[in-house]
Each structure stands twice: as structure tokens, then as C-alpha cells.
mmCIF file of C-alpha atoms in Angstrom:
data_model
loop_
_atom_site.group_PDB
_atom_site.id
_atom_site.type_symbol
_atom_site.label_atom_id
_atom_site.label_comp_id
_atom_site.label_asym_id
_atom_site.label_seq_id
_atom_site.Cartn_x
_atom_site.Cartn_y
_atom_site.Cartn_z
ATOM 1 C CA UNK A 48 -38.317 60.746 -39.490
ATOM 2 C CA UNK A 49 -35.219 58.844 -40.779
ATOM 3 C CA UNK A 50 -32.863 61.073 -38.175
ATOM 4 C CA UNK A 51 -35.222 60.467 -35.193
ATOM 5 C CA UNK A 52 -34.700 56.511 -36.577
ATOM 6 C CA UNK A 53 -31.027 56.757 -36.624
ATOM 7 C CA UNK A 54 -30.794 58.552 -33.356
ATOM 8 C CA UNK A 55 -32.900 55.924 -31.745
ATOM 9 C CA UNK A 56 -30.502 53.334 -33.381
ATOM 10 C CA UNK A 57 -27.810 54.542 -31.626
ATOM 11 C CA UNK A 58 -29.228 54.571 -28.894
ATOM 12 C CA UNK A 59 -29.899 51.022 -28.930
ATOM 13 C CA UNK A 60 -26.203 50.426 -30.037
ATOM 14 C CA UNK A 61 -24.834 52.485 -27.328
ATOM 15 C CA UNK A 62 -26.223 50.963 -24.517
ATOM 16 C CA UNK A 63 -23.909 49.270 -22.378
ATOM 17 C CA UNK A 64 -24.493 45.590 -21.944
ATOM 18 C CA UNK A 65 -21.957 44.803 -19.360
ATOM 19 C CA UNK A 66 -24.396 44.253 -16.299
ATOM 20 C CA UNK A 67 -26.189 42.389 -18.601
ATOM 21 C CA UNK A 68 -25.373 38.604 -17.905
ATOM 22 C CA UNK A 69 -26.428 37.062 -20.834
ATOM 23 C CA UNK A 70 -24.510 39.113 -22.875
ATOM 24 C CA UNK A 71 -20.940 39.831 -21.176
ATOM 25 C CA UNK A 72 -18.680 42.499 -22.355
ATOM 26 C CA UNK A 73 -15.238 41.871 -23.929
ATOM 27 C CA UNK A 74 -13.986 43.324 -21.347
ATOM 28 C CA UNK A 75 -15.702 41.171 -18.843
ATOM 29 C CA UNK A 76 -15.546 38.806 -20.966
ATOM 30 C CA UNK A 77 -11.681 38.843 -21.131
ATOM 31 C CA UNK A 78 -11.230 39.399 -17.094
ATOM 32 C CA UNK A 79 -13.390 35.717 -16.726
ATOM 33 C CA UNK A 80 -11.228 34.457 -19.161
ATOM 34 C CA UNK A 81 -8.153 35.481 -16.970
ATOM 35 C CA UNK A 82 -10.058 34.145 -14.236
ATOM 36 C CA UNK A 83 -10.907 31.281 -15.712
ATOM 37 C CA UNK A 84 -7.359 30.804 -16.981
ATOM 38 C CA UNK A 85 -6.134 31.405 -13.273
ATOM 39 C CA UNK A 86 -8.516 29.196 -12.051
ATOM 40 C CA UNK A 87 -7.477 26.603 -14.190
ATOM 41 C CA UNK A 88 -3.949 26.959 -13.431
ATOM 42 C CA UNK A 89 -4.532 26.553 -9.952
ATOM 43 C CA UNK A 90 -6.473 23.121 -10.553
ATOM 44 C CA UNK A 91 -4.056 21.813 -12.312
ATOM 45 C CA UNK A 92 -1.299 22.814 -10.014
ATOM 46 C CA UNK A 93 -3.656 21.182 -7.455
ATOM 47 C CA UNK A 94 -4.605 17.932 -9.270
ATOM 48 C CA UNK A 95 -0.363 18.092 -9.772
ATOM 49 C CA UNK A 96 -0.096 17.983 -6.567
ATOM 50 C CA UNK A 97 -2.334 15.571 -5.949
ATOM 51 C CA UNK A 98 -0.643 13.341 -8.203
ATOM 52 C CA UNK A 99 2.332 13.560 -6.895
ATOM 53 C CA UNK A 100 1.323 12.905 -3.099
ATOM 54 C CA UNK A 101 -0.207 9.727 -4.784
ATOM 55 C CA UNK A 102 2.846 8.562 -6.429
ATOM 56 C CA UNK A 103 5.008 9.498 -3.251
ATOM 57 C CA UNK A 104 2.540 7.372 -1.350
ATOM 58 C CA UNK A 105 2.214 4.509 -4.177
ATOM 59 C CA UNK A 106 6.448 4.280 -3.987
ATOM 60 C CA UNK A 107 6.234 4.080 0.140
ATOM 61 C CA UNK A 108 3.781 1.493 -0.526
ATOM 62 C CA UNK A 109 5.645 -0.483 -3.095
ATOM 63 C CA UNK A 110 8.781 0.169 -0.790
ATOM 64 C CA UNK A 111 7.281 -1.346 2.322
ATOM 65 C CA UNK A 112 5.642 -4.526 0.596
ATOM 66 C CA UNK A 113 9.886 -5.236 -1.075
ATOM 67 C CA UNK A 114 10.749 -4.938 2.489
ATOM 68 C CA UNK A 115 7.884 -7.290 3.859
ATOM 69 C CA UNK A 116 8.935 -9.472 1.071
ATOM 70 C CA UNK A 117 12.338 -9.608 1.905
ATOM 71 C CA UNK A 118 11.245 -10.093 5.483
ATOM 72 C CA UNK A 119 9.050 -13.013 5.106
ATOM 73 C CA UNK A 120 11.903 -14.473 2.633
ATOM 74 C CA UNK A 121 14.646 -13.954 5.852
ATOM 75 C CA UNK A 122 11.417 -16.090 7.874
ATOM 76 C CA UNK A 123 10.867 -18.275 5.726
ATOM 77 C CA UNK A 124 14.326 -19.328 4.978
ATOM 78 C CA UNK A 125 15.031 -19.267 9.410
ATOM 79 C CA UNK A 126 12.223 -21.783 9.581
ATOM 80 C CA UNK A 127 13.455 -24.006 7.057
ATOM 81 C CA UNK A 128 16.900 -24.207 8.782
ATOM 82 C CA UNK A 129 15.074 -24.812 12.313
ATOM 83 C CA UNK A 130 13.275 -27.880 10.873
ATOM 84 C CA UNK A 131 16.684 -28.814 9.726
ATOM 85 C CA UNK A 132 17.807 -28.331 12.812
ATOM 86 C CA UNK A 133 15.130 -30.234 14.513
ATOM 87 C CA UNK A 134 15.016 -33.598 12.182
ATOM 88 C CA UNK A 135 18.874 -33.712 12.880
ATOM 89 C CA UNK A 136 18.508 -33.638 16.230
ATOM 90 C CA UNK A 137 15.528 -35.655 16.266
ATOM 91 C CA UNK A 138 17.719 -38.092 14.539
ATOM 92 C CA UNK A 139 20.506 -37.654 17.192
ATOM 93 C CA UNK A 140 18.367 -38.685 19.905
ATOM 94 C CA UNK A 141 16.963 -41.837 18.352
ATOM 95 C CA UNK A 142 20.415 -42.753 17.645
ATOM 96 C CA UNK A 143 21.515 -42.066 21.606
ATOM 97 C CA UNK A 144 18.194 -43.716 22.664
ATOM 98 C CA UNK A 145 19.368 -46.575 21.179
ATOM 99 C CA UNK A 146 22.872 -46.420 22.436
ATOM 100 C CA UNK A 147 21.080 -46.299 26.114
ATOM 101 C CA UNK A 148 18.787 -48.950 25.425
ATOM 102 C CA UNK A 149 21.845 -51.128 24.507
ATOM 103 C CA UNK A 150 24.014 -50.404 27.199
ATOM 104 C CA UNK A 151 20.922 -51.218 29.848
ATOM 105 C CA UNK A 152 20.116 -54.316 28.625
ATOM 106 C CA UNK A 153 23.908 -55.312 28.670
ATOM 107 C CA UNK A 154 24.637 -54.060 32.257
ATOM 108 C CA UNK A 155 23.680 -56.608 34.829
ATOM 109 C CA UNK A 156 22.380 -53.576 37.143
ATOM 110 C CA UNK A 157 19.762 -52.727 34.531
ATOM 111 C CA UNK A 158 18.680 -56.485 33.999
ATOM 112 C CA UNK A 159 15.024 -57.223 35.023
ATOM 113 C CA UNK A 160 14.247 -59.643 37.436
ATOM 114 C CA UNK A 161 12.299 -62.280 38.054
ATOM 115 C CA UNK A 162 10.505 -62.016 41.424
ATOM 116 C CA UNK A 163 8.465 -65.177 40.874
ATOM 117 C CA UNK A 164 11.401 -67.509 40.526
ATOM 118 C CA UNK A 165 13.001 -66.018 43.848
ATOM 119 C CA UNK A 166 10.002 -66.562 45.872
ATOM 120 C CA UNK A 167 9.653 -69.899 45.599
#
């Protein structure tokens, strides 16, 4: 009876438990590591790549707000020197309004007159 046991025992070690899914082979076991492995390599190359269309797009971003910036400064800085430009000339014309206003009143054409006193 013992050799009938020990042939049955190898039986039972023999079998082949690669279909077996709870209990892989090395060898399968191995080739899903490789897969695995390959797998992983190929996330990571895409999560790299990823990355680095993020940080291309962060720097485009970052490059077109410093030029915004530097375009709002140029605005900013044209309509100072326009209201410059206008309180001077502003000032100019109160100063030649002035100048008119005197040389009116001292011309006799300009001088207002009285219609009441020539009427009478």
C-alpha cells in the first residue's frame, strides 16, 4: 500500500498547474512579470510624456502672460504720456483762450454795444 501511496503522490505533484489561475506557473509567472514590467515601462514613458507636454504647455503659458505683461506695461506707460499730453495742451488752450479774450475786449471791432443808448 505505501507504493500505490507514493505513486498517487506523484501524481498529485506532477500535475501541471499552469491553466490553473490561482496558482500561476513560474514560467507564467515570469512572462506576466515581463509583461507587467513592459507594461510598466510603457506607462511611465507615457505619464513622461505627459509631463513633458504639460511643462511645454506650462512654459508657453508663462511665456505668453511675460509678454501680456510687457504689453500692458508698453499701454500703460502710452496712456500715461497721452494724459500728459492732454493736460499740456489743455493748459495751452486756456492760456490762448485768454490771449483771445484779451485781444477782443481791447479791439474796438469786438467792443459790445449799446443799442439802447443809440435809439434814443
Amino acid at each position: 500500500m505505501d507504493d500505490s501511496l507514493e505513486k498517487e503522490d506523484d501524481k498529485f505533484t506532477n500535475i501541471s498547474l499552469a491553466d490553473d489561475p490561482e496558482h500561476p506557473s513560474p514560467v507564467r509567472h515570469s512572462r506576466q512579470n515581463s509583461v507587467h514590467a513592459v507594461g510598466m515601462n510603457a506607462d511611465m514613458d507615457a505619464v513622461e510624456a505627459e509631463n513633458q507636454v504639460e511643462l511645454e504647455e506650462k512654459t508657453r503659458l508663462i511665456n505668453q502672460v511675460l509678454e501680456l505683461q510687457h504689453t500692458l506695461e508698453d499701454l500703460s506707460a502710452r496712456v500715461d504720456a497721452v494724459k500728459e499730453e492732454n493736460l499740456k495742451l489743455k493748459s495751452e488752450n486756456q492760456v490762448l483762450g485768454q490771449y483771445i479774450e484779451n485781444l477782443m475786449s481791447a479791439s474796438s471791432v469786438f467792443q459790445t454795444t449799446d443799442t439802447k443808448s443809440k435809439r434814443k
